[in-house]
C-alpha atoms as one frame of an Amber mdcrd trajectory, in Angstrom:
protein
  -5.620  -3.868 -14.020  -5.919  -2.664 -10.803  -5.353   0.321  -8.956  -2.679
  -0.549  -6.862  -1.410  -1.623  -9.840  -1.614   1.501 -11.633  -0.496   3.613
  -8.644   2.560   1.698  -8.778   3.090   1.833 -12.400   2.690   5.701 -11.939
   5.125   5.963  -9.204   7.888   3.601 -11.076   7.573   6.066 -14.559   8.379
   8.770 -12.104  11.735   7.161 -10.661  12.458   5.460 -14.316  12.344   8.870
 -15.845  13.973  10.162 -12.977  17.383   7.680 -13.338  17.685   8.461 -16.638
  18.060  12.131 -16.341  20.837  11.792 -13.783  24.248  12.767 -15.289  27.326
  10.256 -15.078  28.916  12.376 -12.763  25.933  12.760 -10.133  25.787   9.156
  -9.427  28.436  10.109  -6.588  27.055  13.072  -5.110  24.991  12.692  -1.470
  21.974  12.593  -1.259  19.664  13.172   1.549  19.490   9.965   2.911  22.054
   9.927   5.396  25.696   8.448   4.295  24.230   7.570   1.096  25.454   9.231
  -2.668  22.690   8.982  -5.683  23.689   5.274  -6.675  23.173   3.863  -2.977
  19.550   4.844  -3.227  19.178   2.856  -6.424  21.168   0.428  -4.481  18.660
   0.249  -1.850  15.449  -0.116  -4.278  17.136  -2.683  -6.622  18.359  -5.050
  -3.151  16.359  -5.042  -0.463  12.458  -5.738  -3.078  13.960  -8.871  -4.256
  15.489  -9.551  -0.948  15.009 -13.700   0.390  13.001 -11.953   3.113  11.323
  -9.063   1.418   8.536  -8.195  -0.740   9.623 -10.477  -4.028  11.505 -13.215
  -2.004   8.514 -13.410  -0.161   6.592 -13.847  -2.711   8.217 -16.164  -4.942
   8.316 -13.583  -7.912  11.841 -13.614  -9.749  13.729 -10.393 -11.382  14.843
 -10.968 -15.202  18.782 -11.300 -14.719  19.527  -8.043 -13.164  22.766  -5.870
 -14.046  25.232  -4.605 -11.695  23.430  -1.307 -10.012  26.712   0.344 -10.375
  26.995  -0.557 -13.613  23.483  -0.184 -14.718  21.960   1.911 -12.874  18.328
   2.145 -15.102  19.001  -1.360 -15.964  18.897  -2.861 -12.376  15.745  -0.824
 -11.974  14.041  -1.785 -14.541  14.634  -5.219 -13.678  12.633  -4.349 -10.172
  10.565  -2.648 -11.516   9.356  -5.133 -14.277   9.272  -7.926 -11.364   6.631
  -5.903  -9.212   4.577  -5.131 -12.144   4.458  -8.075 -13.867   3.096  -9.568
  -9.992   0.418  -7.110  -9.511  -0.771  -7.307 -12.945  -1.064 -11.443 -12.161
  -4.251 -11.794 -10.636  -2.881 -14.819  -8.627   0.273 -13.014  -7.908  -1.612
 -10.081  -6.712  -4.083 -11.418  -4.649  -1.597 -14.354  -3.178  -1.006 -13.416
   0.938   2.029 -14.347   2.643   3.214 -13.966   6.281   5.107 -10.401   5.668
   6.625  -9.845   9.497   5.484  -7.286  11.680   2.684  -6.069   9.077   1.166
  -9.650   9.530  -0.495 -11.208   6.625  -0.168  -8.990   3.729  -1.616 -10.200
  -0.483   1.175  -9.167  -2.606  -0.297  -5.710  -3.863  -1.248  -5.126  -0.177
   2.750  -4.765   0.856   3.301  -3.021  -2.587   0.564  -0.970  -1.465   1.964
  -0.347   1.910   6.192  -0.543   1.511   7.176  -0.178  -2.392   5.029   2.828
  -3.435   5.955   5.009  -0.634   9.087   4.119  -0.434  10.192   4.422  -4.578
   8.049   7.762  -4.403   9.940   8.708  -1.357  13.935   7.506  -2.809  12.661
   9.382  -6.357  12.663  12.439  -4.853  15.895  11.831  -2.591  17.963  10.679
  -5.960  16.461  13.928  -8.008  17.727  15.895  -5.202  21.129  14.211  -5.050
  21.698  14.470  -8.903  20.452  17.863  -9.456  17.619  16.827 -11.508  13.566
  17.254 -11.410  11.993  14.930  -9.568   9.069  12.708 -11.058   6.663  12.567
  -8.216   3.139  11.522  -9.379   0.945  14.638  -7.296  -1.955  11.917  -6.969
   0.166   9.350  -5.029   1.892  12.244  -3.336  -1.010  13.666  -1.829  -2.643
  10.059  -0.830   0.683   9.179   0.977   0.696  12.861   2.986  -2.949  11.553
   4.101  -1.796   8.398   5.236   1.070   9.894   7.073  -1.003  12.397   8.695
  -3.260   9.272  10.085  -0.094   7.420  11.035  -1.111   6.913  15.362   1.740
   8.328  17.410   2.877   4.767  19.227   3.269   3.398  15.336   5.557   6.482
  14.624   7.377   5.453  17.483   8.195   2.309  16.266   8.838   3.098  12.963
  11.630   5.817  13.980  13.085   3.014  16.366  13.188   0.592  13.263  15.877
   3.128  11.988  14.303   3.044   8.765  13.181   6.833   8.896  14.462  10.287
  10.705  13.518  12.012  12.792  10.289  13.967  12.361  10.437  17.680  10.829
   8.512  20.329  11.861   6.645  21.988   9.347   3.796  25.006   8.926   0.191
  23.722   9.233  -0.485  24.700   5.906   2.400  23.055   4.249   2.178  21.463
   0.691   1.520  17.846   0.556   5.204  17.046  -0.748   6.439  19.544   1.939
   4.202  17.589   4.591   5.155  13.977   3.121   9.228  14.500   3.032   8.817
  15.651   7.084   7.476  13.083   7.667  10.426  11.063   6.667  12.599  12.904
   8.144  13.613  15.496   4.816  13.179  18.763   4.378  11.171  20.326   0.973
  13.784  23.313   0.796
């Protein structure tokens, strides 16, 4: 197996484990994604993955039949989930490349790599705020992605703040934690 492979399978655990503690009555509350209650961030991970013009549309790799995220919650994640490991742990998924948009010409565990993990490790930590709960974050993957933020060149910043997909910046101490330093970056605030 790989290590992209593993990362992700690290990072998923944390957000499986991480649905399943939320109470029945949290799937409503906000969360800190803006307009956006505990079940719209599963929303988000369980529709735009598979997407025709994301990561497994892109690819060609197909979910299991997939419940209802308002329904099933875990279930429509684990559906995801199973998708994107079951492709990186395919050598000839993994290593397939595909025109991915703007990044260019991406193999499949490359856009994992570069969208999914950040983005599930990210949404774990906004639905465990949300519901009340502990959030699952793998402190490996957490500190690698505070790196690569802290590499991120400004005029890329720029244009991922313009894509909409992420807030605005927040200001935090020079010696802030990695999660503390990761969240600002996407516009959230440790606290």
């Amino acid at each position: 197996m790989g290590e992209i492979a593993e990362r992700f399978r690290r990072v998923a655990a944390g957000l499986t484990r991480t649905i399943d503690e939320v109470p029945d009555d949290a799937w409503t509350q906000p969360s800190p994604c803006e307009g956006w209650n505990a079940i719209d961030v599963v929303r988000h991970l369980t529709t735009w993955i598979p997407g025709p013009g994301f990561l497994l549309g892109t690819f060609g790799v197909a979910t299991d039949e997939m419940p209802a995220v308002d329904d099933d919650p875990a279930g429509a994640w684990a559906a995801v989930r199973d998708a994107i490991q079951a492709g990186l742990d395919d050598p000839t998924i993994a290593g397939r490349v595909e025109d991915c948009g703007p990044p260019g010409h991406l193999s499949f565990e490359a856009a994992v790599d570069m969208t999914c993990i950040p983005d599930v490790l990210v949404h774990t930590w906004d639905l465990a705020r949300a519901a009340g709960v502990e959030a699952r974050l793998d402190p490996e993957e957490v500190a690698r992605q505070a790196a690569g933020v802290a590499r991120v060149p400004p005029e890329m910043d720029l244009a991922m703040r313009a894509s909409g997909h992420f807030g605005a910046r927040v200001e935090v101490p020079s010696d802030a934690d990695d999660l503390t330093r990761l969240l600002a970056f996407h516009g959230r605030r440790a606290g």
